[in-house]
CSV table of C-alpha atoms in Angstrom, one decimal:
chain,number,residue,atom,x,y,z
Q,224,GLN,CA,-13.3,-4.5,150.0
Q,225,VAL,CA,-14.6,-6.9,147.4
Q,226,GLN,CA,-15.4,-10.4,148.6
Q,227,LEU,CA,-16.2,-13.5,146.6
Q,228,VAL,CA,-18.4,-16.1,148.3
Q,229,GLU,CA,-18.6,-19.6,146.7
Q,230,SER,CA,-21.3,-22.1,147.3
Q,231,GLY,CA,-22.7,-25.3,145.9
Q,232,GLY,CA,-19.8,-27.7,146.2
Q,233,GLY,CA,-19.9,-31.1,147.9
Q,234,LEU,CA,-19.8,-34.9,147.2
Q,235,VAL,CA,-21.4,-36.4,144.1
Q,236,GLN,CA,-21.2,-39.7,142.3
Q,237,ALA,CA,-19.6,-40.0,138.9
Q,238,GLY,CA,-22.2,-39.0,136.2
Q,239,GLY,CA,-23.9,-36.6,138.6
Q,240,SER,CA,-24.2,-32.9,138.5
Q,241,LEU,CA,-23.5,-29.9,140.7
Q,242,ARG,CA,-23.9,-26.1,140.3
Q,243,LEU,CA,-21.4,-23.8,141.8
Q,244,SER,CA,-22.2,-20.1,142.6
Q,245,CYS,CA,-20.0,-17.2,143.3
Q,246,ALA,CA,-21.3,-13.9,144.4
Q,247,ALA,CA,-19.2,-10.7,144.5
Q,248,SER,CA,-20.0,-8.2,147.1
Q,249,GLY,CA,-19.1,-4.6,147.6
Q,250,SER,CA,-19.6,-1.3,145.9
Q,251,ILE,CA,-18.9,-2.8,142.4
Q,252,PHE,CA,-19.3,-0.7,139.3
Q,253,SER,CA,-18.1,-3.5,136.9
Q,254,ILE,CA,-16.2,-6.7,136.6
Q,255,ASN,CA,-14.5,-7.4,133.2
Q,256,ALA,CA,-14.4,-11.1,133.5
Q,257,MET,CA,-15.1,-13.9,136.0
Q,258,GLY,CA,-13.9,-17.5,136.0
Q,259,TRP,CA,-13.6,-20.7,137.8
Q,260,TYR,CA,-10.2,-22.3,138.5
Q,261,ARG,CA,-9.6,-25.7,140.1
Q,262,GLN,CA,-6.7,-27.3,141.9
Q,263,ALA,CA,-6.4,-31.1,142.5
Q,264,PRO,CA,-4.2,-32.4,145.3
Q,265,GLY,CA,-0.5,-32.2,144.3
Q,266,LYS,CA,-1.3,-30.4,141.0
Q,267,GLN,CA,-1.2,-26.9,139.7
Q,268,ARG,CA,-4.2,-24.6,139.6
Q,269,GLU,CA,-5.9,-24.5,136.2
Q,270,LEU,CA,-8.6,-22.5,134.5
Q,271,ALA,CA,-11.7,-24.5,134.0
Q,272,ALA,CA,-14.0,-21.8,132.5
Q,273,SER,CA,-14.3,-18.1,132.2
Q,274,ILE,CA,-16.8,-15.5,131.0
Q,275,THR,CA,-16.3,-11.9,130.0
Q,276,SER,CA,-18.6,-8.9,130.7
Q,277,GLY,CA,-19.9,-9.3,127.2
Q,278,GLY,CA,-20.8,-12.9,127.6
Q,279,SER,CA,-17.9,-14.6,125.7
Q,280,THR,CA,-17.0,-17.9,127.3
Q,281,ASN,CA,-13.9,-20.1,127.3
Q,282,TYR,CA,-13.5,-23.7,128.6
Q,283,ALA,CA,-10.7,-26.1,129.3
Q,284,ASP,CA,-10.6,-29.0,126.9
Q,285,SER,CA,-11.2,-31.3,129.8
Q,286,VAL,CA,-14.5,-29.8,130.7
Q,287,LYS,CA,-15.8,-28.6,127.3
Q,288,GLY,CA,-19.3,-30.1,126.6
Q,289,ARG,CA,-19.9,-31.0,130.2
Q,290,PHE,CA,-19.6,-27.6,132.1
Q,291,THR,CA,-21.5,-24.4,131.4
Q,292,ILE,CA,-20.4,-21.0,132.8
Q,293,SER,CA,-22.9,-18.1,133.1
Q,294,ARG,CA,-23.3,-14.9,135.0
Q,295,ASP,CA,-26.0,-12.6,136.3
Q,296,ASN,CA,-24.7,-9.0,136.1
Q,297,ALA,CA,-27.5,-7.6,138.3
Q,298,LYS,CA,-26.3,-9.9,141.2
Q,299,ASN,CA,-22.6,-9.8,140.3
Q,300,THR,CA,-22.7,-13.6,140.4
Q,301,VAL,CA,-21.1,-16.3,138.2
Q,302,TYR,CA,-22.3,-19.9,138.0
Q,303,LEU,CA,-20.7,-23.1,136.9
Q,304,GLN,CA,-23.1,-25.9,135.9
Q,305,MET,CA,-21.2,-29.1,136.0
Q,306,ASN,CA,-22.8,-32.2,134.4
Q,307,SER,CA,-21.5,-35.7,133.7
Q,308,LEU,CA,-19.0,-35.4,136.5
Q,309,LYS,CA,-15.9,-37.6,136.5
Q,310,PRO,CA,-13.6,-38.5,139.4
Q,311,GLU,CA,-10.8,-36.5,137.7
Q,312,ASP,CA,-13.0,-33.3,138.3
Q,313,THR,CA,-12.3,-33.7,142.0
Q,314,ALA,CA,-10.6,-30.5,143.1
Q,315,VAL,CA,-10.9,-27.3,145.1
Q,316,TYR,CA,-12.7,-24.8,142.8
Q,317,TYR,CA,-11.8,-21.1,143.1
Q,318,CYS,CA,-13.8,-18.2,141.8
Q,319,LYS,CA,-11.9,-15.3,140.3
Q,320,ALA,CA,-13.0,-11.8,139.3
Q,321,ASP,CA,-10.8,-9.9,136.9
Q,322,GLY,CA,-10.7,-6.2,136.2
Q,323,VAL,CA,-12.8,-5.0,139.1
Q,324,HIS,CA,-13.9,-1.4,139.3
Q,325,THR,CA,-15.3,-0.2,142.6
Q,326,ASN,CA,-16.0,3.2,144.3
Q,327,ARG,CA,-12.4,2.9,145.7
Q,328,GLY,CA,-10.8,2.4,142.4
Q,329,PHE,CA,-9.5,-0.5,140.3
Q,330,ALA,CA,-8.2,-3.9,141.3
Q,331,PRO,CA,-6.7,-6.4,138.8
Q,332,TYR,CA,-8.3,-9.4,140.4
Q,333,TYR,CA,-9.9,-10.9,143.5
Q,334,TRP,CA,-9.9,-14.6,144.5
Q,335,GLY,CA,-12.6,-16.6,146.4
Q,336,GLN,CA,-11.7,-18.9,149.3
Q,337,GLY,CA,-12.3,-22.0,147.3
Q,338,ILE,CA,-14.9,-24.8,147.6
Q,339,GLN,CA,-14.4,-28.6,147.5
Q,340,VAL,CA,-15.9,-30.7,144.8
Q,341,THR,CA,-15.5,-34.5,145.2
Q,342,VAL,CA,-16.6,-37.0,142.6
Q,343,SER,CA,-16.7,-40.6,143.7
Q,344,SER,CA,-16.2,-43.5,141.2
């Protein structure tokens, strides 16, 4: 019954910024890790950034130094601040929650529906 709802995507010019949000709803006890994946047209889905329950972060080389991932445990929400955006950042961005414990038990992961980010040159 966990749902991930993404927001904050859209169209932006190269060099601009966007902030993505993903809120997990349900009777959630804990989420071990949350992350943002992205998939460009005709390409495989790739991990852009992730963050553990302890606050440890990991970034793809292509976004390191430009993107910042953070989370609000009280709101079960993860954010992705994207700065200095490039046309190659254009993709559908998917939120993922790993190791989700709820009142119904444990689930290995949940995916959000995806949200479009388009960066014009």
